[in-house]
Amino acid sequence: MSKYFAEPFKIKMVEPIRVLTREEREEKIKAANYNLFGLDSDDVYIDLLTDSGTGAMSSEQWSGVMKGDEAYSGSRSYKNLINSAKDIFAYEYIQPVHQGRAAEKVVMPLLLGPGKYAISNMHFDTTRAHVEIAGARAIDCVVPEALDTVSYSPFKGNMDIPRLKELIKEYGKENIGVIIITVTNNSAGGQPVSIENIRQTAEVARENGITVYIDAARFAENSYFIKMREKGYADKSIKEIAREMFSYADVFTMSAKKDAIINMGGLIGVKNDGEFFESVKANTIPFEGFISYGGLSGRDLEAMAIGLQEGVDINFLRYRIGQMEYLADKLEKEGIPFQSPVGGHAVFLDAKKLLPHIPYYEFPGHTLAVELYKEAGIRSVDIGSYMMGNNPDTGEQIESEFEFTRLAVPRRVYTQSHLDVIVEALIAIKKRADEITGYRITWEPKILRHFTAKLEPIKK
Ligand SMILES: *Cc1c(COP(=O)(O)O)cnc(C)c1O
């Protein structure tokens, strides 16, 4: 049992949350057509829908909000943000934007176009979308261990280097516009990428004259995993590790809603190519606003400047990843299956194993998510066949490789007791697992159906 590393903060402000009765929850989820996106957040007790933009800001950040300089140009908050980001990433050029996908919208058209390809350990969905909007195609190239949910491997988020070399040969190096390293590998379950793997990826890219791009949403969590798991890094600080990681890349985009612990914001970094940065600025102005605010208020820039530094604090990270490990250890002890080892921001429950009698077309991941809400007011999300949707050509339901229910944990928001509530709910569900029945869709839109589809329980 890993020791719970107690919160390295005390609580100054509280936000009440409500526990509805089981009957009330049954009514609410029915009224939401059994779609968790349809629930009011006031009717949710513990909200694990996402860790993006849901973190709790510190007293330092809130006082930064009051000090925010709202000048259109030359703002003090802008300078503070640039200095803070340069200190962490050691890049010459930094551009704020309003969130991660805005950074992708600015940068992708500069690297990609029709006939080009982006190769990544795994593209996050908005990253893939912006690759495609730029006219290019996205290829995922993660190590095979990522697909094995049971066996231990320290860096399941890594790029598959032999396959990367093959892909470059197959498609032609002149057609690969960019190689994207996503840290941590979000789509593979928040799994980390090793420094060794980043270095090797960069080497292959350099030999072929291809730009190296880090999708940096969870760079601090990734640095912490490197410190814990990679030989030679135990004594290095998180900042030292982060700087080394970024030294192998040419450019990064970042959603600051994750590891910079703010509710809205993003960044673009360019290591040293001044000409490229001029193009970044030229796109930023029409898309996001003038370069010294990039779609954000001065107060947001100030909160991001502070949050970036708090996000790399070793005590914060020990507590943050410690929470994930505490939750994972308890689940393991109770025989509740999940993708192991646990990632940096979420537990991916293996609903296929917990509800083996529910076939993929009756959505085990979604069924478990609904059950968690009914059991304890916990909101999670399906990452499985329900999310995958139908084959656009045949209209048939796609069978997903996994049927996960994702529990994403917001930063600095929930305590050990909340984690215990989650575990207790899952123990209760496991006991009556074979009585639980799946769902059928009664209405769905053509694309991205999981946000708005209507469902009903299948009666036995
Ligand atoms: C969240 C995320 C993004 C997109 O960022 P937004 O701030 O949500 O626009 C891109 N890549 C990864 C890996 C992410 O986790």
Coordinates of C-alpha atoms and ligand atoms in Angstrom, one line a residue:
M1 CA 0.0 0.0 0.0
S2 CA 1.6 3.3 -1.0
K3 CA 1.5 6.0 1.6
Y4 CA -0.9 8.8 1.0
F5 CA 1.3 11.9 0.7
A6 CA -0.8 14.4 2.6
E7 CA -2.0 17.6 0.8
P8 CA 0.9 20.2 0.8
F9 CA -1.7 22.9 1.4
K10 CA -4.5 23.8 3.7
I11 CA -8.0 24.9 2.7
K12 CA -8.9 28.6 2.9
M13 CA -12.0 28.6 0.7
V14 CA -14.6 25.9 0.3
E15 CA -17.2 25.2 -2.4
P16 CA -20.2 23.2 -1.1
I17 CA -21.2 20.0 -3.0
R18 CA -24.5 18.3 -2.6
V19 CA -25.2 14.6 -2.1
L20 CA -28.6 13.7 -3.6
T21 CA -30.5 10.6 -2.5
R22 CA -30.3 7.5 -4.6
E23 CA -33.9 8.1 -5.8
E24 CA -33.0 11.7 -6.8
R25 CA -30.0 10.5 -8.7
E26 CA -32.0 7.9 -10.6
E27 CA -34.4 10.6 -11.6
K28 CA -31.7 13.0 -12.7
I29 CA -29.9 10.5 -14.8
K30 CA -33.1 9.4 -16.4
A31 CA -34.0 13.0 -17.2
A32 CA -30.6 13.4 -18.7
N33 CA -31.4 10.4 -21.0
Y34 CA -28.7 8.4 -19.3
N35 CA -26.0 10.7 -20.8
L36 CA -23.6 12.0 -18.1
F37 CA -22.9 15.1 -20.2
G38 CA -26.6 16.0 -19.7
L39 CA -26.3 16.3 -15.9
D40 CA -26.1 19.7 -14.1
S41 CA -22.9 19.9 -12.2
D42 CA -25.0 20.8 -9.1
D43 CA -26.4 17.3 -9.2
V44 CA -22.9 15.7 -9.2
Y45 CA -21.1 14.9 -5.9
I46 CA -17.6 14.0 -7.2
D47 CA -16.9 15.2 -10.7
L48 CA -14.3 13.2 -12.5
L49 CA -15.4 14.1 -16.0
T50 CA -12.0 15.8 -16.8
D51 CA -8.9 17.2 -15.2
S52 CA -8.8 20.0 -17.7
G53 CA -9.5 23.5 -16.3
T54 CA -11.0 22.0 -13.2
G55 CA -8.1 22.5 -10.8
A56 CA -8.1 24.7 -7.7
M57 CA -6.0 27.9 -7.9
S58 CA -3.9 28.8 -5.0
S59 CA -4.0 31.9 -2.8
E60 CA -0.9 33.2 -4.7
Q61 CA -2.7 32.7 -8.0
W62 CA -5.9 34.5 -6.7
S63 CA -3.8 37.4 -5.5
G64 CA -2.1 37.4 -9.0
V65 CA -5.6 37.7 -10.5
M66 CA -6.1 41.0 -8.5
K67 CA -2.7 42.3 -9.6
G68 CA -3.3 41.4 -13.3
D69 CA -2.3 44.2 -15.7
E70 CA -4.9 44.6 -18.4
A71 CA -2.9 46.9 -20.7
Y72 CA -3.3 46.0 -24.4
S73 CA 0.4 46.1 -25.0
G74 CA 3.5 45.8 -22.8
S75 CA 1.5 44.4 -19.9
R76 CA 3.4 43.6 -16.7
S77 CA 1.5 40.3 -16.4
Y78 CA 2.6 39.3 -19.9
K79 CA 6.2 39.9 -18.9
N80 CA 5.8 37.9 -15.8
L81 CA 4.3 35.0 -17.8
I82 CA 7.2 35.1 -20.4
N83 CA 9.8 35.1 -17.6
S84 CA 8.1 32.2 -15.8
A85 CA 7.8 30.1 -19.0
K86 CA 11.3 30.8 -20.1
D87 CA 12.6 29.8 -16.7
I88 CA 10.9 26.4 -17.1
F89 CA 11.2 25.6 -20.8
A90 CA 14.4 27.5 -21.6
Y91 CA 12.9 28.5 -25.0
E92 CA 13.7 31.9 -26.5
Y93 CA 10.2 32.6 -27.7
I94 CA 6.9 32.1 -25.8
Q95 CA 3.4 33.0 -27.0
P96 CA 0.3 32.8 -24.8
V97 CA -3.0 31.7 -26.3
H98 CA -6.4 31.0 -24.9
Q99 CA -6.1 27.2 -24.7
G100 CA -4.3 24.2 -26.2
R101 CA -6.3 23.8 -29.3
A102 CA -5.8 27.5 -30.1
A103 CA -2.1 26.9 -30.0
E104 CA -2.6 24.0 -32.4
K105 CA -4.7 26.1 -34.7
V106 CA -1.8 28.7 -34.9
V107 CA 1.1 26.2 -35.3
M108 CA -0.2 23.3 -37.4
P109 CA -0.7 25.2 -40.7
L110 CA 2.9 26.4 -40.4
L111 CA 4.2 22.8 -40.4
L112 CA 1.6 20.9 -42.4
G113 CA -0.4 21.0 -45.6
P114 CA -2.1 18.7 -48.1
G115 CA -0.1 15.6 -48.8
K116 CA 1.9 15.9 -45.5
Y117 CA 1.8 13.6 -42.4
A118 CA 2.2 14.1 -38.7
I119 CA 3.5 11.2 -36.7
S120 CA 2.9 11.1 -32.9
N121 CA 3.2 8.6 -30.1
M122 CA -0.5 9.4 -30.0
H123 CA -2.5 12.4 -31.2
F124 CA -4.9 13.9 -28.7
D125 CA -8.3 14.4 -30.5
T126 CA -8.0 18.2 -31.0
T127 CA -4.4 17.8 -32.2
R128 CA -5.5 15.2 -34.7
A129 CA -8.3 17.6 -35.8
H130 CA -5.9 20.4 -36.4
V131 CA -3.5 18.2 -38.3
E132 CA -6.5 17.3 -40.6
I133 CA -7.8 20.9 -40.8
A134 CA -4.3 21.8 -42.1
G135 CA -4.9 19.3 -44.9
A136 CA -2.5 16.6 -43.5
R137 CA -3.0 13.1 -42.1
A138 CA -2.2 12.0 -38.5
I139 CA -0.4 8.7 -37.8
D140 CA -0.1 7.2 -34.3
C141 CA 3.0 5.3 -33.4
V142 CA 2.9 4.2 -29.7
V143 CA 4.9 1.3 -28.3
P144 CA 2.9 -2.0 -28.3
E145 CA 3.0 -2.2 -24.5
A146 CA 0.5 0.6 -24.4
L147 CA -2.2 -1.8 -25.6
D148 CA -1.6 -4.3 -22.7
T149 CA -3.7 -3.1 -19.7
V150 CA -2.3 -5.6 -17.2
S151 CA 1.5 -6.0 -17.4
Y152 CA 3.8 -3.4 -15.8
S153 CA 5.9 -1.2 -18.0
P154 CA 7.4 2.1 -16.7
F155 CA 6.9 4.1 -19.9
K156 CA 3.9 2.9 -21.8
G157 CA 3.5 6.3 -23.5
N158 CA 6.7 6.0 -25.5
M159 CA 7.1 6.4 -29.3
D160 CA 7.8 3.1 -31.1
I161 CA 11.2 4.0 -32.6
P162 CA 11.6 1.1 -35.1
R163 CA 8.1 1.7 -36.4
L164 CA 8.8 5.5 -36.6
K165 CA 11.9 4.8 -38.8
E166 CA 9.8 2.5 -41.0
L167 CA 7.0 5.1 -41.3
I168 CA 9.5 7.8 -42.4
K169 CA 10.8 5.4 -45.1
E170 CA 7.4 4.4 -46.2
Y171 CA 5.9 7.9 -46.5
G172 CA 9.1 9.7 -47.4
K173 CA 10.9 12.1 -45.1
E174 CA 10.0 15.1 -47.3
N175 CA 6.3 14.3 -46.6
I176 CA 6.5 14.1 -42.8
G177 CA 5.8 17.7 -41.6
V178 CA 6.3 17.1 -37.9
I179 CA 6.9 14.5 -35.3
I180 CA 4.7 15.1 -32.2
I181 CA 5.6 13.8 -28.8
T182 CA 2.6 14.0 -26.4
V183 CA 3.7 14.1 -22.7
T184 CA 2.2 12.4 -20.9
N185 CA 0.5 10.2 -23.5
N186 CA -3.1 11.3 -22.8
S187 CA -4.9 8.9 -25.2
A188 CA -2.9 6.0 -23.9
G189 CA -4.1 6.7 -20.3
G190 CA -1.8 9.4 -19.1
Q191 CA 1.2 7.1 -19.5
P192 CA 4.7 8.7 -19.4
V193 CA 7.3 9.0 -22.0
S194 CA 11.0 8.5 -21.0
I195 CA 13.8 11.1 -21.7
E196 CA 15.7 8.3 -23.5
N197 CA 12.7 7.8 -25.8
I198 CA 12.4 11.6 -26.4
R199 CA 16.1 11.8 -27.2
Q200 CA 16.0 8.9 -29.6
T201 CA 12.8 10.3 -31.3
A202 CA 14.6 13.6 -31.8
E203 CA 17.7 11.9 -33.2
V204 CA 15.6 10.1 -35.8
A205 CA 13.8 13.4 -36.6
R206 CA 17.1 15.3 -36.9
E207 CA 18.7 12.7 -39.2
N208 CA 15.7 13.2 -41.5
G209 CA 15.3 17.0 -41.2
I210 CA 11.9 16.8 -39.5
T211 CA 10.6 19.3 -36.9
V212 CA 10.2 17.9 -33.3
Y213 CA 7.1 19.2 -31.5
I214 CA 6.1 18.5 -27.9
D215 CA 2.4 18.5 -27.0
A216 CA 3.1 19.6 -23.4
A217 CA -0.2 19.5 -21.6
R218 CA 1.1 17.3 -18.8
F219 CA 4.9 18.0 -19.0
A220 CA 5.3 18.3 -15.2
E221 CA 3.6 15.0 -14.4
N222 CA 5.8 13.4 -17.1
S223 CA 8.9 14.9 -15.6
Y224 CA 7.9 13.5 -12.2
F225 CA 7.5 10.0 -13.6
I226 CA 11.0 10.4 -15.2
K227 CA 12.4 11.4 -11.8
M228 CA 10.8 8.3 -10.2
R229 CA 11.4 5.7 -12.9
E230 CA 14.2 6.6 -15.2
K231 CA 17.8 5.7 -14.4
G232 CA 20.0 8.7 -13.7
Y233 CA 17.2 11.2 -13.0
A234 CA 16.4 10.5 -9.3
D235 CA 18.5 13.4 -8.1
K236 CA 17.5 15.9 -10.7
S237 CA 14.9 18.6 -10.1
I238 CA 11.7 18.7 -12.0
K239 CA 12.8 21.9 -13.7
E240 CA 16.1 20.3 -14.8
I241 CA 14.2 17.3 -16.2
A242 CA 11.7 19.5 -18.0
R243 CA 14.4 21.6 -19.5
E244 CA 16.3 18.6 -20.8
M245 CA 13.0 17.2 -22.2
F246 CA 12.3 20.4 -24.1
S247 CA 15.9 20.8 -25.3
Y248 CA 15.3 17.9 -27.7
A249 CA 12.3 19.6 -29.4
D250 CA 12.0 22.6 -31.7
V251 CA 8.5 23.8 -30.7
F252 CA 5.8 23.0 -28.2
T253 CA 2.1 23.7 -27.8
M254 CA 0.5 23.4 -24.4
S255 CA -2.9 23.4 -22.8
A256 CA -2.2 25.3 -19.5
K257 CA -5.6 24.0 -18.2
K258 CA -3.8 20.9 -16.9
D259 CA -0.3 21.2 -15.4
A260 CA -0.3 25.0 -15.1
I261 CA -3.4 24.6 -12.8
I262 CA -5.5 27.4 -14.4
N263 CA -9.1 27.3 -15.6
M264 CA -8.3 28.7 -19.1
G265 CA -5.0 29.3 -21.0
G266 CA -2.4 27.9 -23.4
L267 CA 1.1 28.4 -24.6
I268 CA 3.3 28.1 -27.7
G269 CA 7.0 27.8 -27.4
V270 CA 9.7 28.1 -30.1
K271 CA 13.2 27.1 -29.1
N272 CA 15.3 29.5 -31.2
D273 CA 14.0 29.9 -34.7
G274 CA 13.1 33.6 -34.8
E275 CA 11.7 33.4 -38.3
F276 CA 9.3 30.7 -37.4
F277 CA 8.2 32.7 -34.4
E278 CA 7.4 35.6 -36.7
S279 CA 5.0 33.3 -38.5
V280 CA 3.5 32.2 -35.1
K281 CA 2.9 35.9 -34.2
A282 CA 1.4 36.6 -37.6
N283 CA -1.2 33.8 -37.1
T284 CA -1.8 34.6 -33.4
I285 CA -2.9 38.2 -34.0
P286 CA -5.9 37.4 -36.2
F287 CA -6.8 34.2 -34.4
E288 CA -6.2 35.1 -30.8
G289 CA -5.5 38.8 -30.4
F290 CA -2.4 40.9 -30.0
I291 CA 0.7 39.0 -29.0
S292 CA 0.9 40.4 -25.5
Y293 CA -2.4 38.9 -24.4
G294 CA -3.2 36.0 -26.9
G295 CA -6.9 35.6 -26.2
L296 CA -6.5 36.0 -22.4
S297 CA -7.0 38.7 -19.8
G298 CA -4.0 40.1 -18.0
R299 CA -5.2 38.4 -14.8
D300 CA -5.2 35.0 -16.6
L301 CA -1.6 35.6 -17.7
E302 CA -0.6 36.4 -14.1
A303 CA -2.4 33.2 -12.8
M304 CA -0.6 31.2 -15.5
A305 CA 2.8 32.6 -14.6
I306 CA 2.3 31.5 -11.0
G307 CA 0.6 28.2 -11.8
L308 CA 3.4 27.1 -14.1
Q309 CA 5.8 27.3 -11.1
E310 CA 3.4 25.6 -8.7
G311 CA 2.9 22.8 -11.2
V312 CA 6.6 21.8 -11.1
D313 CA 6.8 21.9 -7.3
I314 CA 8.0 18.5 -6.1
N315 CA 5.8 18.4 -3.1
F316 CA 2.7 19.2 -5.2
L317 CA 3.7 16.5 -7.7
R318 CA 4.4 13.9 -5.0
Y319 CA 0.9 14.6 -3.6
R320 CA -0.7 14.7 -7.1
I321 CA 0.7 11.4 -8.4
G322 CA 0.5 10.0 -4.8
Q323 CA -3.3 10.5 -5.0
M324 CA -3.4 8.5 -8.2
E325 CA -1.3 5.7 -6.7
Y326 CA -3.4 5.6 -3.6
L327 CA -6.5 5.2 -5.6
A328 CA -4.9 2.5 -7.8
D329 CA -3.6 0.5 -4.9
K330 CA -7.0 0.4 -3.2
L331 CA -8.7 -0.7 -6.5
E332 CA -6.0 -3.4 -7.0
K333 CA -6.5 -4.7 -3.4
E334 CA -10.3 -5.0 -4.1
G335 CA -9.8 -6.8 -7.4
I336 CA -11.3 -3.9 -9.4
P337 CA -9.6 -4.0 -12.9
F338 CA -8.0 -0.9 -14.4
Q339 CA -5.2 0.0 -16.8
S340 CA -1.9 -0.6 -14.9
P341 CA 0.3 1.1 -13.9
V342 CA -2.0 4.1 -13.3
G343 CA -1.3 7.2 -15.3
G344 CA -0.7 10.7 -14.1
H345 CA -4.2 12.2 -14.3
A346 CA -6.8 9.4 -14.6
V347 CA -7.7 5.9 -13.6
F348 CA -9.0 3.9 -16.6
L349 CA -11.3 1.3 -15.2
D350 CA -11.5 -1.9 -17.3
A351 CA -15.3 -2.2 -17.7
K352 CA -14.9 -5.1 -20.1
K353 CA -13.4 -7.1 -17.2
L354 CA -15.8 -5.8 -14.5
L355 CA -18.9 -6.3 -16.7
P356 CA -18.0 -9.2 -18.9
H357 CA -21.6 -10.1 -19.6
I358 CA -22.3 -6.8 -21.4
P359 CA -21.3 -6.9 -25.1
Y360 CA -19.5 -3.9 -26.7
Y361 CA -22.7 -2.8 -28.5
E362 CA -24.4 -2.4 -25.1
F363 CA -21.6 -0.2 -23.9
P364 CA -19.9 -1.6 -20.8
G365 CA -17.8 1.6 -20.2
H366 CA -20.8 3.8 -20.4
T367 CA -22.9 1.4 -18.2
L368 CA -20.2 1.5 -15.5
A369 CA -20.2 5.4 -15.7
V370 CA -24.0 5.5 -15.2
E371 CA -23.7 3.0 -12.4
L372 CA -21.1 5.1 -10.6
Y373 CA -23.4 8.1 -10.8
K374 CA -26.4 6.1 -9.5
E375 CA -24.3 4.5 -6.7
A376 CA -22.6 7.6 -5.3
G377 CA -23.1 10.7 -7.5
I378 CA -19.7 10.3 -9.2
R379 CA -19.4 11.6 -12.8
S380 CA -17.0 9.8 -15.1
V381 CA -16.9 9.1 -18.8
D382 CA -16.8 6.2 -21.3
I383 CA -13.7 5.8 -23.3
G384 CA -14.8 2.8 -25.4
S385 CA -17.3 1.7 -28.0
Y386 CA -19.9 4.2 -26.9
M387 CA -17.4 7.0 -27.6
M388 CA -16.1 5.4 -30.8
G389 CA -19.5 5.6 -32.5
N390 CA -20.4 4.1 -35.9
N391 CA -18.4 3.3 -39.0
P392 CA -19.1 6.3 -41.3
D393 CA -19.3 4.0 -44.4
T394 CA -21.5 1.1 -43.1
G395 CA -23.3 2.8 -40.2
E396 CA -22.4 -0.1 -38.0
Q397 CA -21.2 0.2 -34.4
I398 CA -17.4 0.0 -34.1
E399 CA -16.0 -2.4 -31.6
S400 CA -13.4 -0.5 -29.5
E401 CA -10.2 -2.3 -28.5
F402 CA -10.9 -1.2 -24.9
E403 CA -14.0 -0.6 -22.8
F404 CA -12.8 2.0 -20.3
T405 CA -14.5 4.2 -17.8
R406 CA -12.2 7.1 -17.1
L407 CA -11.9 8.7 -13.7
A408 CA -10.0 11.9 -14.3
V409 CA -8.9 13.6 -11.1
P410 CA -8.9 17.4 -10.9
R411 CA -5.8 19.0 -9.3
R412 CA -6.0 20.1 -5.6
V413 CA -9.7 19.6 -5.5
Y414 CA -10.6 16.4 -3.8
T415 CA -9.3 14.8 -0.6
Q416 CA -8.4 11.3 0.5
S417 CA -11.9 10.8 1.8
H418 CA -13.4 11.6 -1.7
L419 CA -11.0 8.9 -3.1
D420 CA -12.3 6.5 -0.5
V421 CA -15.9 7.2 -1.6
I422 CA -15.0 6.3 -5.1
V423 CA -13.4 3.0 -4.1
E424 CA -16.4 2.1 -1.8
A425 CA -18.8 2.8 -4.7
L426 CA -16.8 0.5 -7.0
I427 CA -16.8 -2.2 -4.3
A428 CA -20.6 -2.0 -4.1
I429 CA -20.9 -2.1 -7.9
K430 CA -18.6 -5.1 -8.2
K431 CA -20.7 -7.1 -5.7
R432 CA -23.8 -6.8 -7.9
A433 CA -22.0 -6.6 -11.2
D434 CA -23.8 -9.6 -12.8
E435 CA -27.2 -7.9 -12.2
I436 CA -26.2 -4.8 -14.1
T437 CA -27.6 -4.5 -17.7
G438 CA -26.3 -2.4 -20.6
Y439 CA -27.8 0.5 -22.6
R440 CA -29.2 1.1 -26.0
I441 CA -29.1 4.4 -27.9
T442 CA -32.5 5.8 -28.8
W443 CA -31.3 8.9 -30.6
E444 CA -27.8 10.0 -31.8
P445 CA -26.3 12.7 -33.9
K446 CA -24.0 11.8 -36.9
I447 CA -20.6 12.8 -35.3
L448 CA -19.3 13.1 -31.7
R449 CA -22.5 11.4 -30.6
H450 CA -21.3 10.7 -27.0
F451 CA -21.9 14.3 -25.9
T452 CA -25.6 14.5 -26.9
A453 CA -26.9 11.0 -27.6
K454 CA -30.0 9.7 -25.7
L455 CA -30.0 6.2 -24.2
E456 CA -32.2 3.8 -22.3
P457 CA -31.4 0.9 -20.1
I458 CA -31.9 -2.6 -21.5
K459 CA -34.3 -4.6 -19.3
K460 CA -33.5 -8.2 -18.7
Ligands
LIG1 C1 -6.2 19.0 -23.3 C2 -5.2 18.6 -24.4 C3 -5.1 19.4 -25.6 C4 -6.1 20.5 -26.0 O1 -6.1 21.5 -25.0 P1 -7.4 22.4 -24.7 O2 -6.8 23.4 -23.7 O3 -8.4 21.5 -24.2 O4 -7.8 23.1 -26.0 C5 -4.1 19.0 -26.5 N1 -3.3 17.9 -26.2 C6 -3.4 17.2 -25.0 C7 -2.4 16.1 -24.8 C8 -4.3 17.5 -24.1 O5 -4.4 16.8 -23.0

